[in-house]
Short mmCIF file of C-alpha atoms and ligand atoms in Angstrom, two decimals:
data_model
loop_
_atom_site.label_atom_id
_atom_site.label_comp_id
_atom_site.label_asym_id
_atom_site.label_seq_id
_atom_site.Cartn_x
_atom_site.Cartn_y
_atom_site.Cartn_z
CA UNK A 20 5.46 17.46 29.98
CA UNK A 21 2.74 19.87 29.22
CA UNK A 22 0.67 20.93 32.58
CA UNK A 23 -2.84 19.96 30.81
CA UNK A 24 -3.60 16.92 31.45
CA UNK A 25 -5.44 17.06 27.76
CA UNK A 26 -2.97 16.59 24.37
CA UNK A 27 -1.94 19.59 22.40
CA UNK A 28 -4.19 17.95 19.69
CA UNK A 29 -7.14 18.02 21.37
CA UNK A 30 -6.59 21.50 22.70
CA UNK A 31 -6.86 22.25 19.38
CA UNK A 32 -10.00 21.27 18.42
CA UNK A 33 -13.68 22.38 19.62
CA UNK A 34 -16.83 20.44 19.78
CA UNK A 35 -18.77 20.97 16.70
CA UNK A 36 -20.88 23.93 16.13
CA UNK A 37 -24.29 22.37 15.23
CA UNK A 38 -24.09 19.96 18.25
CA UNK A 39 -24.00 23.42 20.36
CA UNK A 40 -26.59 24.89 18.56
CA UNK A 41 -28.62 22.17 18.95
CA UNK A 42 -27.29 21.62 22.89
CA UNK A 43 -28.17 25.55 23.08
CA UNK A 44 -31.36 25.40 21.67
CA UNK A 45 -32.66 22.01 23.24
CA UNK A 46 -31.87 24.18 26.87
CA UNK A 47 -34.09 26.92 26.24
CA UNK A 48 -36.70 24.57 25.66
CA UNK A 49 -36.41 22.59 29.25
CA UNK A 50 -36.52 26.45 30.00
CA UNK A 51 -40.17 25.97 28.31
CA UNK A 52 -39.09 28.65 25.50
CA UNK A 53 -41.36 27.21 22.36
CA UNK A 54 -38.17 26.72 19.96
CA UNK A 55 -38.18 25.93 16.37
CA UNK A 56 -35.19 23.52 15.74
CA UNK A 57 -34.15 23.63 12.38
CA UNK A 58 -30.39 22.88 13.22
CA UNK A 59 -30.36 19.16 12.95
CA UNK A 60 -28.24 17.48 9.96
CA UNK A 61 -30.11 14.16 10.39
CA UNK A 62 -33.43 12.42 7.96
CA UNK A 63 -36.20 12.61 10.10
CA UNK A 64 -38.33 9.61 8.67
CA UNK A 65 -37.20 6.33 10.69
CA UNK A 66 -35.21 3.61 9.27
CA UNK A 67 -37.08 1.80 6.43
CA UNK A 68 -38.68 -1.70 7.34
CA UNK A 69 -36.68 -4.45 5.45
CA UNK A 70 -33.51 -2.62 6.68
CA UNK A 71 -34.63 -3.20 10.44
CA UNK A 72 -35.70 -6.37 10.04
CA UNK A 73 -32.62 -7.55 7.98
CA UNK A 74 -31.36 -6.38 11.70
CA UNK A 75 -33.09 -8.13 13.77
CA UNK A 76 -32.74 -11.51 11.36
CA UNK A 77 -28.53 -10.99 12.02
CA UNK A 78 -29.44 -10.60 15.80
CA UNK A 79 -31.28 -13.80 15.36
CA UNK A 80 -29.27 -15.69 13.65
CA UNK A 81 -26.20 -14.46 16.20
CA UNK A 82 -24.67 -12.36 13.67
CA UNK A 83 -23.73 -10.85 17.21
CA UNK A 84 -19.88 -11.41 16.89
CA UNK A 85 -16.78 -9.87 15.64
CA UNK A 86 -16.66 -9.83 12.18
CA UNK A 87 -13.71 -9.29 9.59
CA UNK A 88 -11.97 -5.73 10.51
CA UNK A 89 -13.23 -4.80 6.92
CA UNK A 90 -16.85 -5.59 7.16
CA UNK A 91 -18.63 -8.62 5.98
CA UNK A 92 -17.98 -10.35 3.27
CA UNK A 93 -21.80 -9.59 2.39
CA UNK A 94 -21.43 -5.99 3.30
CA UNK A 95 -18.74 -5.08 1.06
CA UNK A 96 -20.43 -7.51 -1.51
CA UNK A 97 -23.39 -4.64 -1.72
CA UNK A 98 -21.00 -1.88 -1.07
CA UNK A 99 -18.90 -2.89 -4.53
CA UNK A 100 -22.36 -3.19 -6.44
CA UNK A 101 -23.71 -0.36 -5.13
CA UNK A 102 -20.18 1.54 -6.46
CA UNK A 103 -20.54 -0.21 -10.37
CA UNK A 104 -24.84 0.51 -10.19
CA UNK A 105 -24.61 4.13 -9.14
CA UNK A 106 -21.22 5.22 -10.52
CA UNK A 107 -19.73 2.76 -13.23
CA UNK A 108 -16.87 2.29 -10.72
CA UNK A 109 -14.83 -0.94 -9.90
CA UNK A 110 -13.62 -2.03 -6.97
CA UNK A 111 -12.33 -5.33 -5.69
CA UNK A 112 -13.58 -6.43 -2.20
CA UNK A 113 -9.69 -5.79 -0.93
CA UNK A 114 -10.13 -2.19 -1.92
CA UNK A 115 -13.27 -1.57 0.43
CA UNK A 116 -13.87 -1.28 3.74
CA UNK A 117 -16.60 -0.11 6.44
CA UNK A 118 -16.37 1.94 9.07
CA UNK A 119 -17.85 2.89 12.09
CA UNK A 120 -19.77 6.14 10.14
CA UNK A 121 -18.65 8.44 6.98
CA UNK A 122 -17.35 10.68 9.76
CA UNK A 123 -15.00 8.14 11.42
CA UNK A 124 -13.69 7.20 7.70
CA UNK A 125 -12.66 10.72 6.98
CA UNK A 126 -10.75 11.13 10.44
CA UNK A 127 -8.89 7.82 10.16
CA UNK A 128 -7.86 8.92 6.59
CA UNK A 129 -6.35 11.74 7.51
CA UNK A 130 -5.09 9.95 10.65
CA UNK A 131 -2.89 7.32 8.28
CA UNK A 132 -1.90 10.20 5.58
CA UNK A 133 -1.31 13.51 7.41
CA UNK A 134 2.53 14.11 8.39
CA UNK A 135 2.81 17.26 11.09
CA UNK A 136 2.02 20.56 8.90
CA UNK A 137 0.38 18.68 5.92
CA UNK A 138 -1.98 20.57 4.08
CA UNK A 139 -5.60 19.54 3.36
CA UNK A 140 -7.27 22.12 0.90
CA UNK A 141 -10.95 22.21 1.70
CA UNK A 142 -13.36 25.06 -0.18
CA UNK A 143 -15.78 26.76 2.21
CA UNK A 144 -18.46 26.38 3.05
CA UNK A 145 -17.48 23.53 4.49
CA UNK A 146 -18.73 20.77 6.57
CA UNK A 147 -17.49 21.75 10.28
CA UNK A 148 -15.58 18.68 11.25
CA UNK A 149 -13.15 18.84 8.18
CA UNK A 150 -10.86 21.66 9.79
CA UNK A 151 -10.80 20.20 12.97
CA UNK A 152 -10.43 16.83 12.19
CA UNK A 153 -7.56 17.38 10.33
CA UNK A 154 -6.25 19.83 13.23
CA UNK A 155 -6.65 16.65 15.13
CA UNK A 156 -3.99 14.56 13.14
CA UNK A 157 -1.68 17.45 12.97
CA UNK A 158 -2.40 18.78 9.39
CA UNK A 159 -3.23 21.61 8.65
CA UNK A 160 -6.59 22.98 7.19
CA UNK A 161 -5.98 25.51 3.75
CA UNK A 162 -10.07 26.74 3.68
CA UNK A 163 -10.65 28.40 0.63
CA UNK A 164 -13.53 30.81 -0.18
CA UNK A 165 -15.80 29.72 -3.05
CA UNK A 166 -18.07 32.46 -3.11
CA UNK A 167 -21.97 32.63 -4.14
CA UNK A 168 -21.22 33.72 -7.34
CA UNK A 169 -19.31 30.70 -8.15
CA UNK A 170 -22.16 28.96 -7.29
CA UNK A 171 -20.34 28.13 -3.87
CA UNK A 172 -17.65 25.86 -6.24
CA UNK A 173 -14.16 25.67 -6.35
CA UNK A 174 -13.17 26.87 -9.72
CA UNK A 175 -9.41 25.59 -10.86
CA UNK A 176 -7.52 28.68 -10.91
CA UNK A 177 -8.37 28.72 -6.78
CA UNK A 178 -7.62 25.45 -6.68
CA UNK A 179 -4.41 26.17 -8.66
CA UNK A 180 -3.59 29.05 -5.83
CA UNK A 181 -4.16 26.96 -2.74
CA UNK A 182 -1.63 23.63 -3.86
CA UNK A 183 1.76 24.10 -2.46
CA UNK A 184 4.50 20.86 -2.06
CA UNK A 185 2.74 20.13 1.36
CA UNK A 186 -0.57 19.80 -0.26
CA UNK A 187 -1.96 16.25 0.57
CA UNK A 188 -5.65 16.41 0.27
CA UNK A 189 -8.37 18.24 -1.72
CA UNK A 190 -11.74 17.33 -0.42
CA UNK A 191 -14.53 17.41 -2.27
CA UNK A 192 -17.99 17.12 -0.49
CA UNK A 193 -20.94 17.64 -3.46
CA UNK A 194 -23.87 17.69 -3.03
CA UNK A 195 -22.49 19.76 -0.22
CA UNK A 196 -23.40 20.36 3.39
CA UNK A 197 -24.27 23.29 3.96
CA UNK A 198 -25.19 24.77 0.18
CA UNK A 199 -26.52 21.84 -1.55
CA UNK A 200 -24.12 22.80 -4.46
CA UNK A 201 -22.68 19.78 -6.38
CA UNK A 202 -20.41 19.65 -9.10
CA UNK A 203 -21.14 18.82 -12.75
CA UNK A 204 -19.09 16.20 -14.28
CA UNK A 205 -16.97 19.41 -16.66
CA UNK A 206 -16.25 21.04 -13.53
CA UNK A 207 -15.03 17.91 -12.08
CA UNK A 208 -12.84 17.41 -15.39
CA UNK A 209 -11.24 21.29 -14.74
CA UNK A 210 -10.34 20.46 -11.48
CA UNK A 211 -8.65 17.40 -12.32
CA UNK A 212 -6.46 18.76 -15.11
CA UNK A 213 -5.21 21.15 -12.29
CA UNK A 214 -4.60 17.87 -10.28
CA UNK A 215 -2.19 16.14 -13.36
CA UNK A 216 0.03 19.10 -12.22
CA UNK A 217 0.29 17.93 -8.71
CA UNK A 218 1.00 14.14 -8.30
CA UNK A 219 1.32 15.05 -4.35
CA UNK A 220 -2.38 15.48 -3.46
CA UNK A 221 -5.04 12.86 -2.94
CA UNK A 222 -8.45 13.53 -3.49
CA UNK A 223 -11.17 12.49 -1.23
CA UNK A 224 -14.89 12.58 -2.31
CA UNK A 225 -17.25 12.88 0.43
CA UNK A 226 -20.30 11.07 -1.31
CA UNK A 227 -22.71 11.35 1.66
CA UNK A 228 -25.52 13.47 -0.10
CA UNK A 229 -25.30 11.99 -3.67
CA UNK A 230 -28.82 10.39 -3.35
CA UNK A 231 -30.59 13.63 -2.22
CA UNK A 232 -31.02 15.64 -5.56
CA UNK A 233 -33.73 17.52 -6.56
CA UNK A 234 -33.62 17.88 -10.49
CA UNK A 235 -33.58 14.30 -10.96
CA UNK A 236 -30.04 14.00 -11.84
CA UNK A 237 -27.64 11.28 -10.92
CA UNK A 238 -24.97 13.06 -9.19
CA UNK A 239 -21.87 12.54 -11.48
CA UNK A 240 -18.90 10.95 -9.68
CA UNK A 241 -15.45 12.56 -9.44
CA UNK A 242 -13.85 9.62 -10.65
CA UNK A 243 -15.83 9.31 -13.68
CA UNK A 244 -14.82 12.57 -15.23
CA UNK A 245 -11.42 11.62 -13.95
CA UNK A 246 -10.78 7.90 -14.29
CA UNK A 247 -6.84 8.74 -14.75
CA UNK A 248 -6.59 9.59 -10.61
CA UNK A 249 -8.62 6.53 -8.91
CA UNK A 250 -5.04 5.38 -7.67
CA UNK A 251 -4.88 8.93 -5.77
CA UNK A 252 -8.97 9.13 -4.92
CA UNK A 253 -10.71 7.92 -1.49
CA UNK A 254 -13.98 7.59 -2.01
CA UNK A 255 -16.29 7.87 1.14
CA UNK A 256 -19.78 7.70 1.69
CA UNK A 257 -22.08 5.25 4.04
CA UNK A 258 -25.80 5.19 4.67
CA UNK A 259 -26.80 7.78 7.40
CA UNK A 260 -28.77 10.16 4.89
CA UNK A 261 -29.64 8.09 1.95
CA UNK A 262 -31.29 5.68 4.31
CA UNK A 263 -32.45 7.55 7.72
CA UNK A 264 -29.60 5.55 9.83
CA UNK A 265 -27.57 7.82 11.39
CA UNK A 266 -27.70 5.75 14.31
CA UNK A 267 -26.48 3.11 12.86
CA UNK A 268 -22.96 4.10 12.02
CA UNK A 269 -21.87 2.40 8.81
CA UNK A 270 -19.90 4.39 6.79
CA UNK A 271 -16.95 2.60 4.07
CA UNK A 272 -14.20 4.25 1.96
CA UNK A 273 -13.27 2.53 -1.56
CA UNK A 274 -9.58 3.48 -2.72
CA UNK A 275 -6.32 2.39 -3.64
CA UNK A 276 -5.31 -0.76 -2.03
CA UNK A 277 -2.43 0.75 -0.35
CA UNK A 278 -4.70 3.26 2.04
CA UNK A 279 -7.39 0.69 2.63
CA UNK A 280 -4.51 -1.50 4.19
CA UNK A 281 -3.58 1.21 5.92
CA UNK A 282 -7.19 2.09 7.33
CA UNK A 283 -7.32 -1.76 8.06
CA UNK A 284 -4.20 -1.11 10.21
CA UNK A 285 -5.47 1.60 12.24
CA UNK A 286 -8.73 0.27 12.73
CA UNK A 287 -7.96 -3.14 13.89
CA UNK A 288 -5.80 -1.29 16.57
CA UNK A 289 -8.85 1.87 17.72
CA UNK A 290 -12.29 0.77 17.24
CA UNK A 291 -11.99 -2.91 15.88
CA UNK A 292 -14.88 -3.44 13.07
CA UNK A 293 -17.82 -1.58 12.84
CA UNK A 294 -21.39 -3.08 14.50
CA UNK A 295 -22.29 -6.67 13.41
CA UNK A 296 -25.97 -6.04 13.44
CA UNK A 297 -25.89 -2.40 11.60
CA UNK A 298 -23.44 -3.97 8.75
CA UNK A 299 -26.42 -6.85 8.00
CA UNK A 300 -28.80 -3.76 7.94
CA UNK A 301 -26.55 -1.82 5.88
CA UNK A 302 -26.24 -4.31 3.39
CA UNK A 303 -29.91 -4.64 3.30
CA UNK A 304 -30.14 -0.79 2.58
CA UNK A 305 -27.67 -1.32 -0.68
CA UNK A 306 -28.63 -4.38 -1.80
CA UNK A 307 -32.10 -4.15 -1.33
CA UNK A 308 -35.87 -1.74 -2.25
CA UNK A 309 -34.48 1.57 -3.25
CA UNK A 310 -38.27 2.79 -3.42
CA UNK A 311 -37.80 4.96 0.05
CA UNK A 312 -34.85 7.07 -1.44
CA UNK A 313 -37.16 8.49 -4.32
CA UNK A 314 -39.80 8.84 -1.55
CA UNK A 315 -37.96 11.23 0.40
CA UNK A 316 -36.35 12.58 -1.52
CA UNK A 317 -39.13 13.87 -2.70
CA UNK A 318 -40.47 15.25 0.38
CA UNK A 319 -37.17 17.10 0.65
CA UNK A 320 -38.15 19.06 -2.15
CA UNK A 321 -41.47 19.94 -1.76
CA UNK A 322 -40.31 21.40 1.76
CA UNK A 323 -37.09 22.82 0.01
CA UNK A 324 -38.99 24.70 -2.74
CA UNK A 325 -41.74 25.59 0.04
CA UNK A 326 -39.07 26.98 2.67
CA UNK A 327 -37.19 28.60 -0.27
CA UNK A 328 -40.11 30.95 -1.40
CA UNK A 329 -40.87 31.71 2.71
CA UNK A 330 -37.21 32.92 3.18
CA UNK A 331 -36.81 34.73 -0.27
CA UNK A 332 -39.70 36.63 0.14
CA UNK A 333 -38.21 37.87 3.54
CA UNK A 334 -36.66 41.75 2.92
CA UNK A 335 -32.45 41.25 3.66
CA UNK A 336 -32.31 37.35 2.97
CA UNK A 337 -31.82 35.60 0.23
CA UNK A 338 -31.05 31.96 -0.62
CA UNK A 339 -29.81 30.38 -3.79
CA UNK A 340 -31.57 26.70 -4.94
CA UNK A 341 -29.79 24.17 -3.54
CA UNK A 342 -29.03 21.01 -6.16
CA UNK A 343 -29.58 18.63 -3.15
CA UNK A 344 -28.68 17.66 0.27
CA UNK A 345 -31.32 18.80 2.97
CA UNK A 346 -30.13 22.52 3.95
CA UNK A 347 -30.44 25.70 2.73
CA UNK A 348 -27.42 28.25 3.47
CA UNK A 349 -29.19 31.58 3.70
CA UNK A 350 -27.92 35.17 2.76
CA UNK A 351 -28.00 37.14 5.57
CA UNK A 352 -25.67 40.33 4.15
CA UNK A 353 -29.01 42.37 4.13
CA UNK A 354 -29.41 42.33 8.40
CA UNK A 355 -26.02 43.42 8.88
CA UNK A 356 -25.47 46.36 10.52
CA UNK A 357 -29.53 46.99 11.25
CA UNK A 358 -30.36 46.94 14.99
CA UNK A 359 -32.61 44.68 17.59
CA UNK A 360 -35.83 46.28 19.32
CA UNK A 361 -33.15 46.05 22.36
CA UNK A 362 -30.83 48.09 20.39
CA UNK A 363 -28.49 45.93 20.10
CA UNK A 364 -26.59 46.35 16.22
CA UNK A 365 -26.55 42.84 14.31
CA UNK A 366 -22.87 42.45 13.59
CA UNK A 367 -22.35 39.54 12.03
CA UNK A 368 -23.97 36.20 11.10
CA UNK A 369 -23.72 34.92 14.51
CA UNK A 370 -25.45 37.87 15.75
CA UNK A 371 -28.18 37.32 13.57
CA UNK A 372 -28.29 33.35 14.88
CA UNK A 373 -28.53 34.78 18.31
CA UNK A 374 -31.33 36.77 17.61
CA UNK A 375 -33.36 34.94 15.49
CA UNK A 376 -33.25 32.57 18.81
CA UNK A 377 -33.58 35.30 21.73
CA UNK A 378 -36.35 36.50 19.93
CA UNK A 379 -38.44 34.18 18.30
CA UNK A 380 -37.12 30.68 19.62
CA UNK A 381 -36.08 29.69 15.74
CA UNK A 382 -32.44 27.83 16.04
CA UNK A 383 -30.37 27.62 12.88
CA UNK A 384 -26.16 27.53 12.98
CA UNK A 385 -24.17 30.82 11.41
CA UNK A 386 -22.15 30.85 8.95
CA UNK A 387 -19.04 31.02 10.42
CA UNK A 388 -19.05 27.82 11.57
CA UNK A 389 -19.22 26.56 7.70
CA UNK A 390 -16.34 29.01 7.13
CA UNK A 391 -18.10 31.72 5.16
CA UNK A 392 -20.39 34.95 6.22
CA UNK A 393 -22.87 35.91 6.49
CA UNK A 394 -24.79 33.15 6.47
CA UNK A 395 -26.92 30.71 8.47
CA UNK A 396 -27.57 27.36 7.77
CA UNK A 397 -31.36 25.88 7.93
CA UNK A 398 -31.98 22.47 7.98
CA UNK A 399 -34.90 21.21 6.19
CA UNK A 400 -34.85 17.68 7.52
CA UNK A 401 -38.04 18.41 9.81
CA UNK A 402 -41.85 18.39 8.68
CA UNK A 403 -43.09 20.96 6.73
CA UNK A 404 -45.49 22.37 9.31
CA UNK A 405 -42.06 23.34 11.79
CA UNK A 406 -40.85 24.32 8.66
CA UNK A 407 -43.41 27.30 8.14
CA UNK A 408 -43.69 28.00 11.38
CA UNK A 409 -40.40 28.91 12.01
CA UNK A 410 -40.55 30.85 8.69
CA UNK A 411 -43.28 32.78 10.01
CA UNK A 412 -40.93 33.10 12.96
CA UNK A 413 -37.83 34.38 11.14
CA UNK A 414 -40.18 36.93 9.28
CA UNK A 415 -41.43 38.33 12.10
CA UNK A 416 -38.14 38.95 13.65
CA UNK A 417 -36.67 40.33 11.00
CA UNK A 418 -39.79 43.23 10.33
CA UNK A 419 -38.83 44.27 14.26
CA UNK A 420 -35.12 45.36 12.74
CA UNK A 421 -34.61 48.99 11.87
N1 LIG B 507 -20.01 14.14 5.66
C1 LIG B 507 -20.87 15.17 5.67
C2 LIG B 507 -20.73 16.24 4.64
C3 LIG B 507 -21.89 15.25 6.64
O1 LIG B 507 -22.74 16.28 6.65
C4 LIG B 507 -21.96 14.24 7.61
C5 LIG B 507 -22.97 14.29 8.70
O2 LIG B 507 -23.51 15.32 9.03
C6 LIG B 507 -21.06 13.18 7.55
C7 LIG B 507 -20.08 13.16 6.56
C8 LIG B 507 -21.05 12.07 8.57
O3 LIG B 507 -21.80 10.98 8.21
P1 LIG B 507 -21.87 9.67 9.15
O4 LIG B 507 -23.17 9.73 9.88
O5 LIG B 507 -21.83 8.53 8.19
O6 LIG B 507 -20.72 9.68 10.06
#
């Protein structure tokens, strides 16, 4: 028996990088250090009216029970319109189910999939809890760089490169956290004639962002430029962005009967079903006014196209337009190697992190943590005012560098 009283598994893993960030940055300000936060990966409008009162209605009416391990009948009613209104996809009820967040969904997939040493291909940048969550169920993570130039895409000779006979899943996460980069529907296509090669690997689309697009586009879904693999694709998505309700931790996969039984399985036997009260308010969110999405997403861009001209116009960054989400992934190659007013010689991206904080109180995550540098990620989930302040900020500190 090992002498930790902690599992090998865990051991593994480390908390997540923009939790620290923020944890880090929320201390200096107890410290009374005036901080500009622009770390946080949550909408920060509050939870749209019918959706809260479609809450307190289930409370009411003591919708305050367990429900079906799956969701509510009524839930995954809205969640297999939503699928056929946004995407053309169909899905039978049998082939759905909710979960306790997007984020729990992805870890239980890999938890019912991923045999010891299992590969899971995922193109950086990445979202930080793919690597370790599949650390966490004993696969193992195969990043692979998609560089700027590529538009921060996986292109299909890389994804070619990185399959090997333990290959089990390619994730796909578009529009993506932390570029904003999403995939047109040809792209989609060239992946998936790599994929015909390699009946092995599943394919798991992490939908979370599609709503939040700036050019007015419907984000195309992998499945329809690639109809042929829906018996090999999880789909995953759930309302935290789309509808301000992180908090409320409904996420649902749609997929091939044989995982959701699986995910069923698992479920009934960790958490149980997800919240009573925030399924009857997620089903209010899919089923009902879609007026708020338009609305901010909106404001998104008007803060995204603000923010972008403050930090292009800054000498050694650059940023390239995001397609959506709510974060822009900043160039930072230009700071490298100049030094502080301390002295002290900027290294790397997380160097730059550090003193974009030490200096000026403005607290973004580097790029390491997303797998490629140098970078930093900004969020732009926060009112325009922070947002130009902590511009003003981040120009400031870098004119001190020499
Ligand atoms: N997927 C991506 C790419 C995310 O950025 C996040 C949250 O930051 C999630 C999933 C998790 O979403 P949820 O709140 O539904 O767990």
């Amino acid at each position: 028996m090992s002498t930790s009283r902690i599992a090998e598994r865990v051991r593994r893993i480390k908390p997540s990088p923009s939790t620290s960030a923020a944890d880090r940055a929320n201390e200096l300000r107890r410290q009374g250090k005036s901080i500009v936060n622009l770390v946080v990966g949550e909408p920060d409008f509050d939870t749209p009216a019918h959706i809260r009162q479609a809450a307190t209605q289930a409370m009411d009416k003591g919708a305050t029970r367990y429900t079906l391990m799956a969701g509510t009948v009524e839930l995954r009613q809205a969640i297999v319109a939503k699928l056929e209104r946004d995407s053309g996809l169909h899905y039978a009820m049998n082939e759905i189910i909710a979960t306790s967040g997007a984020k729990s969904a992805i870890y239980s997939a890999f938890s019912i999939t991923l045999e010891p040493g299992d590969e899971v291909i995922i193109p950086a940048p990445y979202w930080v809890s793919y690597p370790d969550m599949t650390l966490a169920c004993d696969g193992k993570p195969v990043t692979v760089a998609c560089p700027e130039e590529n538009g921060f895409k996986l292109t299909p000779a890389q994804l070619e490169a990185a399959i090997t006979p333990r290959t089990r899943w390619l994730l796909i996460n578009s529009p993506s956290n932390p570029t904003g980069a999403a995939y047109t529907r040809a792209e989609y296509r060239a992946l998936a004639d790599v994929l015909a090669r390699h009946p092995q690997v599943l394919v798991m689309t992490d939908d979370i962002y599609e709503h939040i697009r700036f050019d007015g586009q419907a984000t195309p879904h992998f499945l329809q430029a690639a109809p042929e693999l829906r018996d090999r694709t999880l789909v995953v998505n759930g309302v935290s962005k789309t509808y301000a309700m992180t908090g409320w931790r409904i996420g649902y996969v749609a997929g091939p009967r044989d995982l959701v039984q699986a995910l069923d399985t698992l479920l009934s036997q960790s958490t149980g079903n997800c919240c009573s009260i925030s399924q009857a308010a997620a089903a209010a969110a899919l089923n009902g006014d879609q007026s708020f999405v338009g609305k901010s997403v909106a404001i998104y861009k008007q803060r995204r196209d603000a923010t972008l001209a403050r930090i292009n116009a800054i000498p050694g960054l650059s940023c390239r337009v995001p397609d959506g989400a709510f974060y822009l992934y900043i160039g930072c190659a230009g700071l490298i190697g100049k030094r502080t007013p301390e002295g002290k010689v900027l290294a790397q991206d997380g160097d730059v992190v550090m003193y974009l904080l030490d200096s000026v109180g403005v607290a973004v995550v580097a790029g390491t943590a997303y797998g490629l540098s140098p970078y930093f990620r900004l969020s732009i989930a926060t009112s325009i005012e922070i947002l130009e302040e902590g511009c003003k900020r981040i120009a400031r500190a870098v004119a001190e560098l020499h």
